[in-house]
Amino acid sequence: SAVISQKPSRDICQRGTSLTIQCQVDSQVTMMFWYRQQPGQSLTLIATANQGSEATYESGFVIDKFPISRPNLTFSTLTVSNMSPEDSSIYLCSVVYRGGPYEQYFGPGTRLTVT
Amino acid sequence: GQNIDQPTEMTATEGAIVQINCTYQTSGFNGLFWYQQHAGEAPTFLSYNVLDGLEEKGRFSSFLSRSKGYSYLLLKELQMKDSASYLCAVRDSGDTGRRALTFGSGTRLQVQP
């Protein structure tokens, strides 16, 4: 299975600031996704991170609020911009491996609290 | 779009068998996934079905009927550590380039002694 790491694992941030979350995978993956899980809720897809091009955002999520980069096949970042308390959530990176079965794995998540 | 339904909560006894159902209505389909998620942790992959039938992995089995839009996760010989949320998720067909998962709301399973 995958070895997926995320940094930071948790953070407490002030309203109006921004936080960048990093996702690093141990080998090349075909697809990388960013999900959000709000307290007591299931997972919601934010966007698909595309290598070398702009991410594909889901309805309700925009690039200005959640800019995403994916410079290569093993690394991606998600920035949560101009944060408000409503952004308090767990943010999860998820991957599908290149050349493998189409199983999808999740990173350990970043727990964000906005005060 | 995708619509995925599963029971909110279930309770079962240690050593017993429990079946968690999931029904879905989707515009495209390219596989159904089950994940286990303990409180405060990330989801852990359990199973993936893309063809009809039963997939067995130790104490866990997953079934899929594409014509009925139906799946279930079967947990045998329940252990206390199986107390967790179980998430059903459907992968889009990818016809529009989107191959992401859409999740149900999850079923919280409580295993009692």
mmCIF file of C-alpha atoms in Angstrom:
data_model
loop_
_atom_site.group_PDB
_atom_site.id
_atom_site.type_symbol
_atom_site.label_atom_id
_atom_site.label_comp_id
_atom_site.label_asym_id
_atom_site.label_seq_id
_atom_site.Cartn_x
_atom_site.Cartn_y
_atom_site.Cartn_z
ATOM 1 C CA SER A 1 0.000 0.000 0.000
ATOM 2 C CA ALA A 2 0.920 3.660 -0.190
ATOM 3 C CA VAL A 3 3.194 5.654 2.068
ATOM 4 C CA ILE A 4 1.673 9.110 2.095
ATOM 5 C CA SER A 5 2.844 11.858 4.393
ATOM 6 C CA GLN A 6 1.295 15.223 5.107
ATOM 7 C CA LYS A 7 2.731 18.260 6.807
ATOM 8 C CA PRO A 8 1.737 19.756 9.141
ATOM 9 C CA SER A 9 -0.272 17.116 10.978
ATOM 10 C CA ARG A 10 -2.194 19.831 12.777
ATOM 11 C CA ASP A 11 -2.200 23.572 13.191
ATOM 12 C CA ILE A 12 -4.101 26.334 14.915
ATOM 13 C CA CYS A 13 -4.343 29.493 12.819
ATOM 14 C CA GLN A 14 -5.803 32.934 13.167
ATOM 15 C CA ARG A 15 -8.648 34.216 11.063
ATOM 16 C CA GLY A 16 -7.469 35.909 7.866
ATOM 17 C CA THR A 17 -4.180 34.041 7.557
ATOM 18 C CA SER A 18 -3.233 31.270 5.114
ATOM 19 C CA LEU A 19 -1.837 27.784 5.601
ATOM 20 C CA THR A 20 -0.105 25.562 3.058
ATOM 21 C CA ILE A 21 -0.399 21.793 3.476
ATOM 22 C CA GLN A 22 2.092 19.483 1.819
ATOM 23 C CA CYS A 23 1.485 15.942 0.579
ATOM 24 C CA GLN A 24 4.397 13.661 -0.311
ATOM 25 C CA VAL A 25 4.022 10.141 -1.733
ATOM 26 C CA ASP A 26 6.662 7.407 -1.778
ATOM 27 C CA SER A 27 6.295 6.563 -5.467
ATOM 28 C CA GLN A 28 4.713 7.872 -8.611
ATOM 29 C CA VAL A 29 0.977 8.193 -8.650
ATOM 30 C CA THR A 30 -1.426 8.811 -11.494
ATOM 31 C CA MET A 31 -3.896 10.909 -9.577
ATOM 32 C CA MET A 32 -3.833 13.075 -6.483
ATOM 33 C CA PHE A 33 -6.863 14.541 -4.799
ATOM 34 C CA TRP A 34 -7.583 16.856 -1.898
ATOM 35 C CA TYR A 35 -10.542 16.193 0.385
ATOM 36 C CA ARG A 36 -12.020 17.977 3.362
ATOM 37 C CA GLN A 37 -13.754 16.357 6.306
ATOM 38 C CA GLN A 38 -15.600 18.751 8.563
ATOM 39 C CA PRO A 39 -16.370 17.709 12.147
ATOM 40 C CA GLY A 40 -18.793 14.802 12.235
ATOM 41 C CA GLN A 41 -19.142 14.756 8.460
ATOM 42 C CA SER A 42 -18.053 12.512 5.630
ATOM 43 C CA LEU A 43 -15.409 13.407 3.069
ATOM 44 C CA THR A 44 -15.943 16.071 0.425
ATOM 45 C CA LEU A 45 -13.729 16.390 -2.616
ATOM 46 C CA ILE A 46 -12.126 19.812 -3.009
ATOM 47 C CA ALA A 47 -10.176 19.275 -6.219
ATOM 48 C CA THR A 48 -8.084 16.990 -8.380
ATOM 49 C CA ALA A 49 -4.439 18.060 -8.442
ATOM 50 C CA ASN A 50 -3.119 17.904 -12.008
ATOM 51 C CA GLN A 51 0.594 17.694 -12.664
ATOM 52 C CA GLY A 52 1.907 20.792 -14.355
ATOM 53 C CA SER A 53 -1.480 22.400 -14.890
ATOM 54 C CA GLU A 54 -4.300 23.998 -12.951
ATOM 55 C CA ALA A 55 -6.244 21.830 -10.555
ATOM 56 C CA THR A 56 -9.819 20.776 -11.343
ATOM 57 C CA TYR A 57 -12.125 22.125 -8.644
ATOM 58 C CA GLU A 58 -15.442 20.739 -7.497
ATOM 59 C CA SER A 59 -18.559 22.826 -7.245
ATOM 60 C CA GLY A 60 -18.333 25.161 -4.288
ATOM 61 C CA PHE A 61 -14.542 25.323 -4.235
ATOM 62 C CA VAL A 62 -12.484 27.977 -6.034
ATOM 63 C CA ILE A 63 -8.831 28.464 -6.823
ATOM 64 C CA ASP A 64 -8.552 31.791 -5.014
ATOM 65 C CA LYS A 65 -9.574 30.149 -1.758
ATOM 66 C CA PHE A 66 -7.823 26.790 -2.218
ATOM 67 C CA PRO A 67 -4.846 27.172 -4.563
ATOM 68 C CA ILE A 68 -3.242 23.835 -5.375
ATOM 69 C CA SER A 69 0.105 22.949 -6.896
ATOM 70 C CA ARG A 70 1.441 19.657 -8.213
ATOM 71 C CA PRO A 71 4.908 20.162 -9.663
ATOM 72 C CA ASN A 72 5.663 16.437 -10.093
ATOM 73 C CA LEU A 73 4.170 12.955 -9.733
ATOM 74 C CA THR A 74 4.884 12.568 -6.022
ATOM 75 C CA PHE A 75 4.174 15.957 -4.434
ATOM 76 C CA SER A 76 1.287 18.397 -4.074
ATOM 77 C CA THR A 77 0.321 21.344 -1.895
ATOM 78 C CA LEU A 78 -3.021 22.783 -0.861
ATOM 79 C CA THR A 79 -3.267 26.290 0.526
ATOM 80 C CA VAL A 80 -6.239 27.385 2.599
ATOM 81 C CA SER A 81 -6.374 31.158 2.081
ATOM 82 C CA ASN A 82 -7.877 33.951 4.130
ATOM 83 C CA MET A 83 -9.100 31.475 6.692
ATOM 84 C CA SER A 84 -12.276 31.732 8.728
ATOM 85 C CA PRO A 85 -13.546 29.467 11.527
ATOM 86 C CA GLU A 86 -15.681 27.649 8.939
ATOM 87 C CA ASP A 87 -12.458 26.316 7.411
ATOM 88 C CA SER A 88 -11.729 24.335 10.577
ATOM 89 C CA SER A 89 -11.595 20.807 9.260
ATOM 90 C CA ILE A 90 -9.367 17.857 8.466
ATOM 91 C CA TYR A 91 -7.736 18.130 5.053
ATOM 92 C CA LEU A 92 -6.715 14.871 3.410
ATOM 93 C CA CYS A 93 -4.522 14.072 0.451
ATOM 94 C CA SER A 94 -5.497 10.977 -1.535
ATOM 95 C CA VAL A 95 -3.733 9.112 -4.340
ATOM 96 C CA VAL A 96 -4.168 6.437 -6.991
ATOM 97 C CA TYR A 97 -0.940 4.679 -7.895
ATOM 98 C CA ARG A 98 0.562 4.554 -11.382
ATOM 99 C CA GLY A 99 0.488 1.077 -12.863
ATOM 100 C CA GLY A 100 -1.257 -0.500 -9.928
ATOM 101 C CA PRO A 101 -4.807 -1.547 -9.171
ATOM 102 C CA TYR A 102 -7.127 1.404 -9.003
ATOM 103 C CA GLU A 103 -7.267 1.432 -5.249
ATOM 104 C CA GLN A 104 -7.262 4.848 -3.648
ATOM 105 C CA TYR A 105 -5.370 5.630 -0.461
ATOM 106 C CA PHE A 106 -5.468 8.505 1.996
ATOM 107 C CA GLY A 107 -2.775 10.382 3.817
ATOM 108 C CA PRO A 108 -2.947 10.856 7.589
ATOM 109 C CA GLY A 109 -4.651 14.234 7.268
ATOM 110 C CA THR A 110 -4.011 17.743 8.538
ATOM 111 C CA ARG A 111 -6.245 18.904 11.372
ATOM 112 C CA LEU A 112 -6.804 22.637 11.025
ATOM 113 C CA THR A 113 -8.408 24.833 13.669
ATOM 114 C CA VAL A 114 -9.110 28.475 12.847
ATOM 115 C CA THR A 115 -9.673 30.848 15.734
ATOM 116 C CA GLY B 1 -24.344 13.521 -10.020
ATOM 117 C CA GLN B 2 -23.958 10.927 -7.312
ATOM 118 C CA ASN B 3 -26.322 9.949 -4.506
ATOM 119 C CA ILE B 4 -25.064 7.419 -1.970
ATOM 120 C CA ASP B 5 -27.067 6.107 0.981
ATOM 121 C CA GLN B 6 -26.002 4.030 3.949
ATOM 122 C CA PRO B 7 -27.378 3.644 7.475
ATOM 123 C CA THR B 8 -26.186 6.204 9.978
ATOM 124 C CA GLU B 9 -25.543 3.863 12.881
ATOM 125 C CA MET B 10 -25.449 0.142 13.640
ATOM 126 C CA THR B 11 -24.779 -1.876 16.763
ATOM 127 C CA ALA B 12 -23.548 -5.456 16.886
ATOM 128 C CA THR B 13 -22.114 -7.927 19.381
ATOM 129 C CA GLU B 14 -18.535 -9.095 19.601
ATOM 130 C CA GLY B 15 -18.071 -12.350 17.666
ATOM 131 C CA ALA B 16 -21.150 -11.797 15.525
ATOM 132 C CA ILE B 17 -21.560 -10.918 11.836
ATOM 133 C CA VAL B 18 -22.772 -7.535 10.612
ATOM 134 C CA GLN B 19 -23.755 -6.374 7.130
ATOM 135 C CA ILE B 20 -23.562 -2.697 6.202
ATOM 136 C CA ASN B 21 -25.564 -1.795 3.107
ATOM 137 C CA CYS B 22 -24.918 0.929 0.593
ATOM 138 C CA THR B 23 -27.139 1.993 -2.294
ATOM 139 C CA TYR B 24 -26.109 4.430 -4.954
ATOM 140 C CA GLN B 25 -27.515 6.331 -7.899
ATOM 141 C CA THR B 26 -24.826 7.708 -10.143
ATOM 142 C CA SER B 27 -24.464 9.238 -13.566
ATOM 143 C CA GLY B 28 -21.302 7.182 -14.131
ATOM 144 C CA PHE B 29 -19.683 4.246 -12.362
ATOM 145 C CA ASN B 30 -16.145 2.943 -12.229
ATOM 146 C CA GLY B 31 -15.927 1.100 -8.956
ATOM 147 C CA LEU B 32 -17.184 1.065 -5.401
ATOM 148 C CA PHE B 33 -14.915 1.396 -2.387
ATOM 149 C CA TRP B 34 -15.270 0.695 1.313
ATOM 150 C CA TYR B 35 -13.144 2.447 3.907
ATOM 151 C CA GLN B 36 -12.829 2.104 7.660
ATOM 152 C CA GLN B 37 -12.278 5.238 9.697
ATOM 153 C CA HIS B 38 -11.561 5.287 13.417
ATOM 154 C CA ALA B 39 -12.294 8.494 15.267
ATOM 155 C CA GLY B 40 -9.591 11.088 14.697
ATOM 156 C CA GLU B 41 -7.829 9.034 12.036
ATOM 157 C CA ALA B 42 -7.709 8.992 8.230
ATOM 158 C CA PRO B 43 -9.788 6.494 6.243
ATOM 159 C CA THR B 44 -8.187 3.107 5.661
ATOM 160 C CA PHE B 45 -8.854 1.246 2.409
ATOM 161 C CA LEU B 46 -10.813 -1.986 2.895
ATOM 162 C CA SER B 47 -12.095 -3.120 -0.488
ATOM 163 C CA TYR B 48 -12.745 -2.244 -4.111
ATOM 164 C CA ASN B 49 -15.437 -3.784 -6.346
ATOM 165 C CA VAL B 50 -15.816 -2.956 -10.003
ATOM 166 C CA LEU B 51 -17.496 -6.175 -11.196
ATOM 167 C CA ASP B 52 -20.578 -7.854 -9.767
ATOM 168 C CA GLY B 53 -20.018 -10.389 -7.056
ATOM 169 C CA LEU B 54 -18.296 -10.956 -3.781
ATOM 170 C CA GLU B 55 -14.723 -9.991 -2.847
ATOM 171 C CA GLU B 56 -13.367 -11.608 0.305
ATOM 172 C CA LYS B 57 -10.434 -10.417 2.390
ATOM 173 C CA GLY B 58 -10.110 -12.252 5.656
ATOM 174 C CA ARG B 59 -12.898 -11.222 8.019
ATOM 175 C CA PHE B 60 -14.150 -8.589 5.567
ATOM 176 C CA SER B 61 -16.151 -9.215 2.387
ATOM 177 C CA SER B 62 -17.740 -6.778 -0.021
ATOM 178 C CA PHE B 63 -20.494 -7.428 -2.534
ATOM 179 C CA LEU B 64 -21.579 -5.443 -5.567
ATOM 180 C CA SER B 65 -24.621 -5.527 -7.835
ATOM 181 C CA ARG B 66 -24.281 -2.865 -10.509
ATOM 182 C CA SER B 67 -27.744 -3.440 -11.953
ATOM 183 C CA LYS B 68 -29.283 -2.776 -8.539
ATOM 184 C CA GLY B 69 -26.935 0.009 -7.510
ATOM 185 C CA TYR B 70 -26.235 -1.917 -4.338
ATOM 186 C CA SER B 71 -23.275 -2.992 -2.267
ATOM 187 C CA TYR B 72 -22.697 -4.370 1.178
ATOM 188 C CA LEU B 73 -19.751 -4.795 3.494
ATOM 189 C CA LEU B 74 -19.813 -7.944 5.616
ATOM 190 C CA LEU B 75 -17.761 -8.123 8.790
ATOM 191 C CA LYS B 76 -17.379 -11.533 10.429
ATOM 192 C CA GLU B 77 -16.171 -12.512 13.899
ATOM 193 C CA LEU B 78 -16.562 -8.965 15.090
ATOM 194 C CA GLN B 79 -13.935 -7.580 17.424
ATOM 195 C CA MET B 80 -14.107 -4.545 19.671
ATOM 196 C CA LYS B 81 -11.523 -2.824 17.477
ATOM 197 C CA ASP B 82 -13.992 -2.967 14.566
ATOM 198 C CA SER B 83 -15.931 -0.140 16.221
ATOM 199 C CA ALA B 84 -15.471 2.623 13.660
ATOM 200 C CA SER B 85 -17.193 4.445 10.834
ATOM 201 C CA TYR B 86 -17.479 2.604 7.523
ATOM 202 C CA LEU B 87 -17.581 4.738 4.412
ATOM 203 C CA CYS B 88 -19.023 3.679 1.074
ATOM 204 C CA ALA B 89 -17.663 5.592 -1.926
ATOM 205 C CA VAL B 90 -18.294 5.468 -5.666
ATOM 206 C CA ARG B 91 -15.767 6.372 -8.339
ATOM 207 C CA ASP B 92 -16.947 8.382 -11.300
ATOM 208 C CA SER B 93 -16.674 6.778 -14.724
ATOM 209 C CA GLY B 94 -14.170 9.348 -15.824
ATOM 210 C CA ASP B 95 -15.894 10.156 -19.106
ATOM 211 C CA THR B 96 -15.406 13.825 -18.357
ATOM 212 C CA GLY B 97 -11.939 13.284 -16.929
ATOM 213 C CA ARG B 98 -13.199 13.164 -13.363
ATOM 214 C CA ARG B 99 -12.196 9.941 -11.621
ATOM 215 C CA ALA B 100 -12.622 11.021 -8.040
ATOM 216 C CA LEU B 101 -14.583 9.326 -5.286
ATOM 217 C CA THR B 102 -17.902 10.518 -3.934
ATOM 218 C CA PHE B 103 -18.547 9.391 -0.363
ATOM 219 C CA GLY B 104 -21.658 8.410 1.498
ATOM 220 C CA SER B 105 -22.218 9.883 4.924
ATOM 221 C CA GLY B 106 -20.755 6.818 6.652
ATOM 222 C CA THR B 107 -22.109 4.173 9.020
ATOM 223 C CA ARG B 108 -20.959 4.330 12.618
ATOM 224 C CA LEU B 109 -20.630 0.763 13.929
ATOM 225 C CA GLN B 110 -20.573 0.115 17.645
ATOM 226 C CA VAL B 111 -19.399 -3.342 18.717
ATOM 227 C CA GLN B 112 -20.580 -4.335 22.183
ATOM 228 C CA PRO B 113 -19.154 -7.054 24.438
#
